[in-house]
Structures are given as structure tokens and as C-alpha cells.
Amino acid sequence: MARRRRDNHQPQNPHCKHRAKTTIDQKRMLATPSFLSSLRSRFPSSISNDRTSWYLVSAVTFSICNYPEEVANLFRFLLDEESENASLAAKKISEGLLKAGLTGGLPKAINALTELGKVVPAEMRQTTPYRLLDISEAERQTRGEEYFKKTYGKISERVLDNLHNAYPDLAYTAVKHIYSPVLSYTDVISAKETSYVLISSLIPQDVNPQLKGHLRGGLNQGATREEIDAVRSIAMSICEVCGVKWRGEVANL
């Protein structure tokens, strides 16, 4: 009589596969209320009366670190904790994500803005482009050139020459299509806030040459050293929880 073959495998529980998938799909939320509260405290009133920059910097950094879902979690926190300012926050964060996309990648801006759009109430959403009602193209070009010069100060001509020498179309595109229509537009976030966006978008990318220029650019656009230190501190903390690794020391003033 043939012996029955012993099967060492246990019968599969039909729910096991589902449980495993659920475990994999569950992501640890990084933008927790306690973490966001700690970031908010980096901009104390003794440094600045501005109470909005902390979340602008936070949203941009999460986006560039490729955690777009945390931008949505950040806005949920603002709806709960600062509901009276939520409409303004939606506008500022959206504009900051757009501007950061030009230095950190348009796909990341698309993903972050898409996630943000899922949690912003309909009555707070912008329905027409701000820049549609902007100034003429010639005026926009002049505005962009002036913004570029103010950002880089005494070295603006050298920076432009470096871009041109690297590739002539790089210099042309930077001023014509990035600085003029987008970065120099300050009706939603100011020139100083735009410098915060640029700093916080560069820190996760480990690009010290550009970061050094925009740290100084923040000063040129009216920020204090204490404010820039707060921006850098917030961005660095978010990068750390997102697992960003740098090859060396991150540039500082």
C-alpha cells in the first residue's frame, strides 16, 4: 500500500494574502500633528511676524522629497488647527509648489498639487490662472530680469555668463521662461517667500552650488539670517524623516 505523501505546507488562509497586501499598502504618515507643530515653532514671533512661511517651506520640501501625500496631510492639519487661514494657505502652498517644480521637477509639482487638490474644499480652489491677468510680455521680461539681478546681486552678470557658457539656451530659458513669468510673479507669495521656496526645494537635491546662491539670494530679497536659518532647519528636519542622504555638509550662510 502506497504511503500518502506528507504535505508540509499548511492550507492557505484565504485572508492571509489580503492582510499582507494591507500591511504593505499602509504607509507611515510623516506629517503627524506633533511633527508639524514642532516645525511651526521654528518661526517664533521673536524672529518674524510671518505665520505662514513654515507651512510653505514644509509643503515644498515634502514635494521635492517625493512625498506628495504628506502635502495633503499638512493641509488637513491646517484645516484643523488654523481653519481661519486655510484659504490663504491653499493659495500660498499651490503657488509655492508650482515655483518649486521649476527647480525640483515638474512631475513632483504635478503630483503634490494633485494630492493637495483632493483635500482643498471647492470654495478655496483657484479656478482661473493668476498669470492670465498679468502684465504684458515685455513688462514681464523686464520684471524677470530685475528679479534675477536682485536675487544674485553683485554676481548676477557672472551667474548669467556661466549659464550662457554652459549652454546659451539655458541662460535664455532661465530668464525668459522661468524667472520672468513664474518666479518674479509675487502677487501670491512675495519675493522673500519665493526665496524660501527656492532654498527648501534645493536642500533635498544636494546641489550646494545653487543652494549657496539662493541662501544669499534670500538675504538680497529681504529675509533675515534668522529667518533663513529657520527655513533651512525646517527643510533639513523634513529631509531627515523622508530619508534624504547628502554626500557632504549641506550649505549654510
PDB file of C-alpha atoms in Angstrom:
ATOM      1  CA  MET A   1       0.000   0.000   0.000  1.00  0.00           C
ATOM      2  CA  ALA A   2       1.500   3.276  -1.043  1.00  0.00           C
ATOM      3  CA  ARG A   3       2.081   5.730   1.740  1.00  0.00           C
ATOM      4  CA  ARG A   4       0.367   9.064   1.496  1.00  0.00           C
ATOM      5  CA  ARG A   5       2.791  11.851   0.692  1.00  0.00           C
ATOM      6  CA  ARG A   6       3.121  14.151   3.638  1.00  0.00           C
ATOM      7  CA  ASP A   7       2.475  17.748   2.704  1.00  0.00           C
ATOM      8  CA  ASN A   8       4.419  20.152   4.906  1.00  0.00           C
ATOM      9  CA  HIS A   9       2.557  23.157   3.537  1.00  0.00           C
ATOM     10  CA  GLN A  10      -0.352  24.346   5.593  1.00  0.00           C
ATOM     11  CA  PRO A  11      -3.604  25.146   3.798  1.00  0.00           C
ATOM     12  CA  GLN A  12      -3.548  28.753   2.703  1.00  0.00           C
ATOM     13  CA  ASN A  13      -5.781  31.051   4.651  1.00  0.00           C
ATOM     14  CA  PRO A  14      -7.737  32.988   2.042  1.00  0.00           C
ATOM     15  CA  HIS A  15      -7.402  36.118   4.166  1.00  0.00           C
ATOM     16  CA  CYS A  16      -3.603  35.997   4.512  1.00  0.00           C
ATOM     17  CA  LYS A  17      -2.909  37.479   1.123  1.00  0.00           C
ATOM     18  CA  HIS A  18      -5.309  40.325   1.810  1.00  0.00           C
ATOM     19  CA  ARG A  19      -3.732  41.032   5.184  1.00  0.00           C
ATOM     20  CA  ALA A  20      -0.234  41.094   3.701  1.00  0.00           C
ATOM     21  CA  LYS A  21      -1.298  43.499   0.984  1.00  0.00           C
ATOM     22  CA  THR A  22      -2.945  45.759   3.527  1.00  0.00           C
ATOM     23  CA  THR A  23       0.242  45.826   5.585  1.00  0.00           C
ATOM     24  CA  ILE A  24       2.309  46.751   2.533  1.00  0.00           C
ATOM     25  CA  ASP A  25      -0.129  49.449   1.453  1.00  0.00           C
ATOM     26  CA  GLN A  26      -0.186  51.133   4.835  1.00  0.00           C
ATOM     27  CA  LYS A  27       2.417  53.886   4.831  1.00  0.00           C
ATOM     28  CA  ARG A  28       3.698  55.545   7.926  1.00  0.00           C
ATOM     29  CA  MET A  29       2.445  59.119   7.967  1.00  0.00           C
ATOM     30  CA  LEU A  30       5.335  61.549   8.271  1.00  0.00           C
ATOM     31  CA  ALA A  31       3.385  64.801   8.603  1.00  0.00           C
ATOM     32  CA  THR A  32       1.960  63.983  12.017  1.00  0.00           C
ATOM     33  CA  PRO A  33       0.373  66.738  14.122  1.00  0.00           C
ATOM     34  CA  SER A  34       3.221  66.622  16.637  1.00  0.00           C
ATOM     35  CA  PHE A  35       5.890  66.859  13.933  1.00  0.00           C
ATOM     36  CA  LEU A  36       4.105  69.708  12.154  1.00  0.00           C
ATOM     37  CA  SER A  37       3.655  71.565  15.435  1.00  0.00           C
ATOM     38  CA  SER A  38       7.392  71.318  16.027  1.00  0.00           C
ATOM     39  CA  LEU A  39       8.063  72.727  12.551  1.00  0.00           C
ATOM     40  CA  ARG A  40       5.652  75.597  13.146  1.00  0.00           C
ATOM     41  CA  SER A  41       7.586  76.572  16.258  1.00  0.00           C
ATOM     42  CA  ARG A  42      10.731  77.193  14.171  1.00  0.00           C
ATOM     43  CA  PHE A  43       9.248  80.545  13.096  1.00  0.00           C
ATOM     44  CA  PRO A  44       8.599  82.143  16.504  1.00  0.00           C
ATOM     45  CA  SER A  45       7.212  85.672  16.643  1.00  0.00           C
ATOM     46  CA  SER A  46      10.550  86.869  18.006  1.00  0.00           C
ATOM     47  CA  ILE A  47      12.059  86.088  14.586  1.00  0.00           C
ATOM     48  CA  SER A  48       9.214  87.066  12.300  1.00  0.00           C
ATOM     49  CA  ASN A  49       5.580  88.099  12.461  1.00  0.00           C
ATOM     50  CA  ASP A  50       5.002  85.898   9.426  1.00  0.00           C
ATOM     51  CA  ARG A  51       2.989  82.847  10.500  1.00  0.00           C
ATOM     52  CA  THR A  52       2.611  81.289   7.055  1.00  0.00           C
ATOM     53  CA  SER A  53       6.143  80.572   5.870  1.00  0.00           C
ATOM     54  CA  TRP A  54       6.586  77.418   7.936  1.00  0.00           C
ATOM     55  CA  TYR A  55       3.874  75.548   6.049  1.00  0.00           C
ATOM     56  CA  LEU A  56       5.020  76.917   2.684  1.00  0.00           C
ATOM     57  CA  VAL A  57       8.526  75.580   3.324  1.00  0.00           C
ATOM     58  CA  SER A  58       7.134  72.296   4.657  1.00  0.00           C
ATOM     59  CA  ALA A  59       4.906  71.669   1.634  1.00  0.00           C
ATOM     60  CA  VAL A  60       7.712  72.383  -0.822  1.00  0.00           C
ATOM     61  CA  THR A  61      10.184  70.145   0.992  1.00  0.00           C
ATOM     62  CA  PHE A  62       7.761  67.219   1.200  1.00  0.00           C
ATOM     63  CA  SER A  63       7.070  67.633  -2.518  1.00  0.00           C
ATOM     64  CA  ILE A  64      10.731  67.657  -3.557  1.00  0.00           C
ATOM     65  CA  CYS A  65      11.420  64.691  -1.263  1.00  0.00           C
ATOM     66  CA  ASN A  66       8.748  62.914  -3.355  1.00  0.00           C
ATOM     67  CA  TYR A  67       6.164  62.575  -0.601  1.00  0.00           C
ATOM     68  CA  PRO A  68       3.200  64.344  -2.247  1.00  0.00           C
ATOM     69  CA  GLU A  69       0.705  62.650   0.066  1.00  0.00           C
ATOM     70  CA  GLU A  70       2.302  64.468   3.002  1.00  0.00           C
ATOM     71  CA  VAL A  71       1.373  67.791   1.398  1.00  0.00           C
ATOM     72  CA  ALA A  72      -2.253  66.705   1.721  1.00  0.00           C
ATOM     73  CA  ASN A  73      -1.668  65.670   5.342  1.00  0.00           C
ATOM     74  CA  LEU A  74      -0.135  69.070   6.013  1.00  0.00           C
ATOM     75  CA  PHE A  75      -3.195  70.837   4.648  1.00  0.00           C
ATOM     76  CA  ARG A  76      -5.509  68.628   6.718  1.00  0.00           C
ATOM     77  CA  PHE A  77      -3.553  69.784   9.756  1.00  0.00           C
ATOM     78  CA  LEU A  78      -4.064  73.414   8.722  1.00  0.00           C
ATOM     79  CA  LEU A  79      -7.801  72.839   8.275  1.00  0.00           C
ATOM     80  CA  ASP A  80      -7.957  71.510  11.834  1.00  0.00           C
ATOM     81  CA  GLU A  81      -5.531  73.870  13.545  1.00  0.00           C
ATOM     82  CA  GLU A  82      -5.680  77.096  11.524  1.00  0.00           C
ATOM     83  CA  SER A  83      -9.001  76.922   9.719  1.00  0.00           C
ATOM     84  CA  GLU A  84      -9.337  80.701   9.563  1.00  0.00           C
ATOM     85  CA  ASN A  85      -6.179  80.837   7.413  1.00  0.00           C
ATOM     86  CA  ALA A  86      -6.843  77.728   5.319  1.00  0.00           C
ATOM     87  CA  SER A  87      -7.936  79.602   2.195  1.00  0.00           C
ATOM     88  CA  LEU A  88      -4.768  81.701   2.204  1.00  0.00           C
ATOM     89  CA  ALA A  89      -2.716  78.576   2.893  1.00  0.00           C
ATOM     90  CA  ALA A  90      -4.207  76.792  -0.121  1.00  0.00           C
ATOM     91  CA  LYS A  91      -3.180  79.671  -2.387  1.00  0.00           C
ATOM     92  CA  LYS A  92       0.314  80.053  -0.979  1.00  0.00           C
ATOM     93  CA  ILE A  93       1.078  76.333  -0.955  1.00  0.00           C
ATOM     94  CA  SER A  94      -0.182  75.897  -4.521  1.00  0.00           C
ATOM     95  CA  GLU A  95       1.953  78.774  -5.775  1.00  0.00           C
ATOM     96  CA  GLY A  96       4.969  77.530  -3.842  1.00  0.00           C
ATOM     97  CA  LEU A  97       4.633  74.033  -5.299  1.00  0.00           C
ATOM     98  CA  LEU A  98       4.443  75.475  -8.809  1.00  0.00           C
ATOM     99  CA  LYS A  99       7.582  77.551  -8.313  1.00  0.00           C
ATOM    100  CA  ALA A 100       9.428  74.660  -6.675  1.00  0.00           C
ATOM    101  CA  GLY A 101       8.569  72.462  -9.638  1.00  0.00           C
ATOM    102  CA  LEU A 102      10.811  74.599 -11.828  1.00  0.00           C
ATOM    103  CA  THR A 103      13.849  73.780  -9.705  1.00  0.00           C
ATOM    104  CA  GLY A 104      12.928  70.328  -8.407  1.00  0.00           C
ATOM    105  CA  GLY A 105      10.968  68.758 -11.239  1.00  0.00           C
ATOM    106  CA  LEU A 106       7.568  69.445 -12.774  1.00  0.00           C
ATOM    107  CA  PRO A 107       6.323  65.863 -12.193  1.00  0.00           C
ATOM    108  CA  LYS A 108       6.752  66.367  -8.442  1.00  0.00           C
ATOM    109  CA  ALA A 109       4.790  69.612  -8.613  1.00  0.00           C
ATOM    110  CA  ILE A 110       2.025  67.857 -10.547  1.00  0.00           C
ATOM    111  CA  ASN A 111       1.814  65.028  -8.015  1.00  0.00           C
ATOM    112  CA  ALA A 112       1.863  67.328  -4.987  1.00  0.00           C
ATOM    113  CA  LEU A 113      -0.727  69.712  -6.439  1.00  0.00           C
ATOM    114  CA  THR A 114      -2.928  66.755  -7.354  1.00  0.00           C
ATOM    115  CA  GLU A 115      -2.788  65.408  -3.800  1.00  0.00           C
ATOM    116  CA  LEU A 116      -3.418  68.878  -2.398  1.00  0.00           C
ATOM    117  CA  GLY A 117      -6.425  69.300  -4.679  1.00  0.00           C
ATOM    118  CA  LYS A 118      -8.043  66.232  -3.148  1.00  0.00           C
ATOM    119  CA  VAL A 119      -8.312  67.890   0.272  1.00  0.00           C
ATOM    120  CA  VAL A 120      -8.797  71.585  -0.526  1.00  0.00           C
ATOM    121  CA  PRO A 121     -12.503  72.474  -0.281  1.00  0.00           C
ATOM    122  CA  ALA A 122     -14.063  73.537  -3.580  1.00  0.00           C
ATOM    123  CA  GLU A 123     -14.698  77.077  -2.390  1.00  0.00           C
ATOM    124  CA  MET A 124     -10.971  77.564  -1.707  1.00  0.00           C
ATOM    125  CA  ARG A 125      -9.744  76.443  -5.122  1.00  0.00           C
ATOM    126  CA  GLN A 126      -8.422  78.831  -7.735  1.00  0.00           C
ATOM    127  CA  THR A 127     -10.441  78.487 -10.945  1.00  0.00           C
ATOM    128  CA  THR A 128      -8.530  80.789 -13.316  1.00  0.00           C
ATOM    129  CA  PRO A 129      -4.767  81.283 -13.792  1.00  0.00           C
ATOM    130  CA  TYR A 130      -3.358  84.206 -11.848  1.00  0.00           C
ATOM    131  CA  ARG A 131      -0.927  84.978 -14.637  1.00  0.00           C
ATOM    132  CA  LEU A 132      -3.699  85.193 -17.222  1.00  0.00           C
ATOM    133  CA  LEU A 133      -4.417  88.693 -15.907  1.00  0.00           C
ATOM    134  CA  ASP A 134      -0.761  89.585 -15.530  1.00  0.00           C
ATOM    135  CA  ILE A 135       1.228  92.317 -17.298  1.00  0.00           C
ATOM    136  CA  SER A 136       2.409  92.367 -20.912  1.00  0.00           C
ATOM    137  CA  GLU A 137       5.180  90.086 -22.124  1.00  0.00           C
ATOM    138  CA  ALA A 138       7.656  92.969 -22.393  1.00  0.00           C
ATOM    139  CA  GLU A 139       6.906  94.106 -18.844  1.00  0.00           C
ATOM    140  CA  ARG A 140       7.149  90.516 -17.652  1.00  0.00           C
ATOM    141  CA  GLN A 141      10.580  90.178 -19.250  1.00  0.00           C
ATOM    142  CA  THR A 142      11.794  93.340 -17.526  1.00  0.00           C
ATOM    143  CA  ARG A 143      10.375  92.154 -14.215  1.00  0.00           C
ATOM    144  CA  GLY A 144      12.156  88.813 -14.571  1.00  0.00           C
ATOM    145  CA  GLU A 145      15.499  90.427 -15.358  1.00  0.00           C
ATOM    146  CA  GLU A 146      15.194  92.746 -12.369  1.00  0.00           C
ATOM    147  CA  TYR A 147      14.238  89.862 -10.091  1.00  0.00           C
ATOM    148  CA  PHE A 148      17.213  87.834 -11.327  1.00  0.00           C
ATOM    149  CA  LYS A 149      19.599  90.741 -10.712  1.00  0.00           C
ATOM    150  CA  LYS A 150      18.262  91.396  -7.227  1.00  0.00           C
ATOM    151  CA  THR A 151      18.458  87.715  -6.280  1.00  0.00           C
ATOM    152  CA  TYR A 152      22.107  87.348  -7.285  1.00  0.00           C
ATOM    153  CA  GLY A 153      23.188  90.905  -6.517  1.00  0.00           C
ATOM    154  CA  LYS A 154      26.770  91.738  -7.459  1.00  0.00           C
ATOM    155  CA  ILE A 155      27.358  88.360  -9.092  1.00  0.00           C
ATOM    156  CA  SER A 156      24.237  88.364 -11.298  1.00  0.00           C
ATOM    157  CA  GLU A 157      26.188  89.025 -14.512  1.00  0.00           C
ATOM    158  CA  ARG A 158      28.662  86.285 -13.679  1.00  0.00           C
ATOM    159  CA  VAL A 159      25.839  83.819 -12.984  1.00  0.00           C
ATOM    160  CA  LEU A 160      24.179  84.686 -16.288  1.00  0.00           C
ATOM    161  CA  ASP A 161      27.504  84.312 -18.121  1.00  0.00           C
ATOM    162  CA  ASN A 162      28.025  80.894 -16.516  1.00  0.00           C
ATOM    163  CA  LEU A 163      24.597  79.776 -17.681  1.00  0.00           C
ATOM    164  CA  HIS A 164      25.291  81.080 -21.173  1.00  0.00           C
ATOM    165  CA  ASN A 165      28.691  79.389 -21.341  1.00  0.00           C
ATOM    166  CA  ALA A 166      27.191  76.101 -20.186  1.00  0.00           C
ATOM    167  CA  TYR A 167      24.562  76.286 -22.937  1.00  0.00           C
ATOM    168  CA  PRO A 168      23.213  79.535 -24.437  1.00  0.00           C
ATOM    169  CA  ASP A 169      19.645  78.284 -24.375  1.00  0.00           C
ATOM    170  CA  LEU A 170      19.989  77.607 -20.645  1.00  0.00           C
ATOM    171  CA  ALA A 171      20.500  81.294 -19.879  1.00  0.00           C
ATOM    172  CA  TYR A 172      17.729  82.295 -22.282  1.00  0.00           C
ATOM    173  CA  THR A 173      15.261  79.789 -20.826  1.00  0.00           C
ATOM    174  CA  ALA A 174      16.109  80.623 -17.216  1.00  0.00           C
ATOM    175  CA  VAL A 175      15.320  84.317 -17.618  1.00  0.00           C
ATOM    176  CA  LYS A 176      12.662  84.187 -20.343  1.00  0.00           C
ATOM    177  CA  HIS A 177      10.602  81.219 -19.194  1.00  0.00           C
ATOM    178  CA  ILE A 178      11.404  80.671 -15.508  1.00  0.00           C
ATOM    179  CA  TYR A 179      12.292  83.948 -13.807  1.00  0.00           C
ATOM    180  CA  SER A 180      10.094  86.245 -15.894  1.00  0.00           C
ATOM    181  CA  PRO A 181       6.668  84.551 -15.918  1.00  0.00           C
ATOM    182  CA  VAL A 182       6.906  82.414 -12.774  1.00  0.00           C
ATOM    183  CA  LEU A 183       9.487  83.237 -10.112  1.00  0.00           C
ATOM    184  CA  SER A 184       9.195  87.023 -10.363  1.00  0.00           C
ATOM    185  CA  TYR A 185       5.399  86.911 -10.098  1.00  0.00           C
ATOM    186  CA  THR A 186       4.802  87.930  -6.482  1.00  0.00           C
ATOM    187  CA  ASP A 187       1.066  88.575  -6.169  1.00  0.00           C
ATOM    188  CA  VAL A 188       0.512  85.289  -4.295  1.00  0.00           C
ATOM    189  CA  ILE A 189       3.797  84.778  -2.465  1.00  0.00           C
ATOM    190  CA  SER A 190       6.313  87.580  -2.029  1.00  0.00           C
ATOM    191  CA  ALA A 191       9.861  87.753  -3.342  1.00  0.00           C
ATOM    192  CA  LYS A 192      11.105  86.847   0.133  1.00  0.00           C
ATOM    193  CA  GLU A 193       8.744  83.876   0.353  1.00  0.00           C
ATOM    194  CA  THR A 194       9.855  82.811  -3.118  1.00  0.00           C
ATOM    195  CA  SER A 195      13.423  82.711  -1.823  1.00  0.00           C
ATOM    196  CA  TYR A 196      12.199  80.372   0.937  1.00  0.00           C
ATOM    197  CA  VAL A 197      10.651  78.144  -1.730  1.00  0.00           C
ATOM    198  CA  LEU A 198      13.886  78.010  -3.703  1.00  0.00           C
ATOM    199  CA  ILE A 199      16.005  77.253  -0.636  1.00  0.00           C
ATOM    200  CA  SER A 200      13.697  74.492   0.583  1.00  0.00           C
ATOM    201  CA  SER A 201      13.492  72.974  -2.900  1.00  0.00           C
ATOM    202  CA  LEU A 202      17.279  72.844  -3.275  1.00  0.00           C
ATOM    203  CA  ILE A 203      18.187  71.361   0.115  1.00  0.00           C
ATOM    204  CA  PRO A 204      16.792  67.858  -0.638  1.00  0.00           C
ATOM    205  CA  GLN A 205      18.558  67.770  -4.010  1.00  0.00           C
ATOM    206  CA  ASP A 206      22.114  68.031  -2.646  1.00  0.00           C
ATOM    207  CA  VAL A 207      23.053  70.869  -5.004  1.00  0.00           C
ATOM    208  CA  ASN A 208      25.229  73.103  -2.859  1.00  0.00           C
ATOM    209  CA  PRO A 209      26.404  75.480  -5.630  1.00  0.00           C
ATOM    210  CA  GLN A 210      22.821  76.529  -6.341  1.00  0.00           C
ATOM    211  CA  LEU A 211      21.813  76.445  -2.678  1.00  0.00           C
ATOM    212  CA  LYS A 212      24.628  78.819  -1.717  1.00  0.00           C
ATOM    213  CA  GLY A 213      23.438  81.294  -4.324  1.00  0.00           C
ATOM    214  CA  HIS A 214      19.854  81.215  -3.099  1.00  0.00           C
ATOM    215  CA  LEU A 215      20.764  81.406   0.581  1.00  0.00           C
ATOM    216  CA  ARG A 216      22.433  84.709  -0.264  1.00  0.00           C
ATOM    217  CA  GLY A 217      19.535  85.487  -2.574  1.00  0.00           C
ATOM    218  CA  GLY A 218      17.178  85.236   0.385  1.00  0.00           C
ATOM    219  CA  LEU A 219      19.111  87.993   2.122  1.00  0.00           C
ATOM    220  CA  ASN A 220      19.016  90.061  -1.067  1.00  0.00           C
ATOM    221  CA  GLN A 221      15.236  89.648  -1.181  1.00  0.00           C
ATOM    222  CA  GLY A 222      14.795  90.968   2.353  1.00  0.00           C
ATOM    223  CA  ALA A 223      14.986  87.909   4.611  1.00  0.00           C
ATOM    224  CA  THR A 224      17.000  87.996   7.821  1.00  0.00           C
ATOM    225  CA  ARG A 225      19.635  85.420   8.711  1.00  0.00           C
ATOM    226  CA  GLU A 226      17.368  84.140  11.478  1.00  0.00           C
ATOM    227  CA  GLU A 227      14.524  83.608   9.021  1.00  0.00           C
ATOM    228  CA  ILE A 228      16.763  81.776   6.567  1.00  0.00           C
ATOM    229  CA  ASP A 229      18.114  79.635   9.409  1.00  0.00           C
ATOM    230  CA  ALA A 230      14.506  78.736  10.292  1.00  0.00           C
ATOM    231  CA  VAL A 231      13.755  77.808   6.664  1.00  0.00           C
ATOM    232  CA  ARG A 232      16.863  75.644   6.497  1.00  0.00           C
ATOM    233  CA  SER A 233      16.050  73.998   9.834  1.00  0.00           C
ATOM    234  CA  ILE A 234      12.520  73.060   8.737  1.00  0.00           C
ATOM    235  CA  ALA A 235      13.698  71.705   5.382  1.00  0.00           C
ATOM    236  CA  MET A 236      16.517  69.700   6.964  1.00  0.00           C
ATOM    237  CA  SER A 237      14.176  68.124   9.522  1.00  0.00           C
ATOM    238  CA  ILE A 238      11.718  67.067   6.829  1.00  0.00           C
ATOM    239  CA  CYS A 239      14.522  65.680   4.672  1.00  0.00           C
ATOM    240  CA  GLU A 240      15.715  63.580   7.588  1.00  0.00           C
ATOM    241  CA  VAL A 241      12.315  61.982   8.220  1.00  0.00           C
ATOM    242  CA  CYS A 242      11.983  61.378   4.464  1.00  0.00           C
ATOM    243  CA  GLY A 243      15.301  59.522   4.420  1.00  0.00           C
ATOM    244  CA  VAL A 244      17.295  62.001   2.337  1.00  0.00           C
ATOM    245  CA  LYS A 245      21.043  61.373   2.365  1.00  0.00           C
ATOM    246  CA  TRP A 246      23.596  64.009   1.450  1.00  0.00           C
ATOM    247  CA  ARG A 247      27.112  63.400   0.171  1.00  0.00           C
ATOM    248  CA  GLY A 248      28.542  66.081   2.428  1.00  0.00           C
ATOM    249  CA  GLU A 249      27.684  69.079   4.575  1.00  0.00           C
ATOM    250  CA  VAL A 250      24.619  70.997   3.428  1.00  0.00           C
ATOM    251  CA  ALA A 251      25.461  74.609   2.567  1.00  0.00           C
ATOM    252  CA  ASN A 252      24.644  77.297   5.096  1.00  0.00           C
ATOM    253  CA  LEU A 253      25.109  81.043   5.374  1.00  0.00           C
TER     254      LEU A 253
END
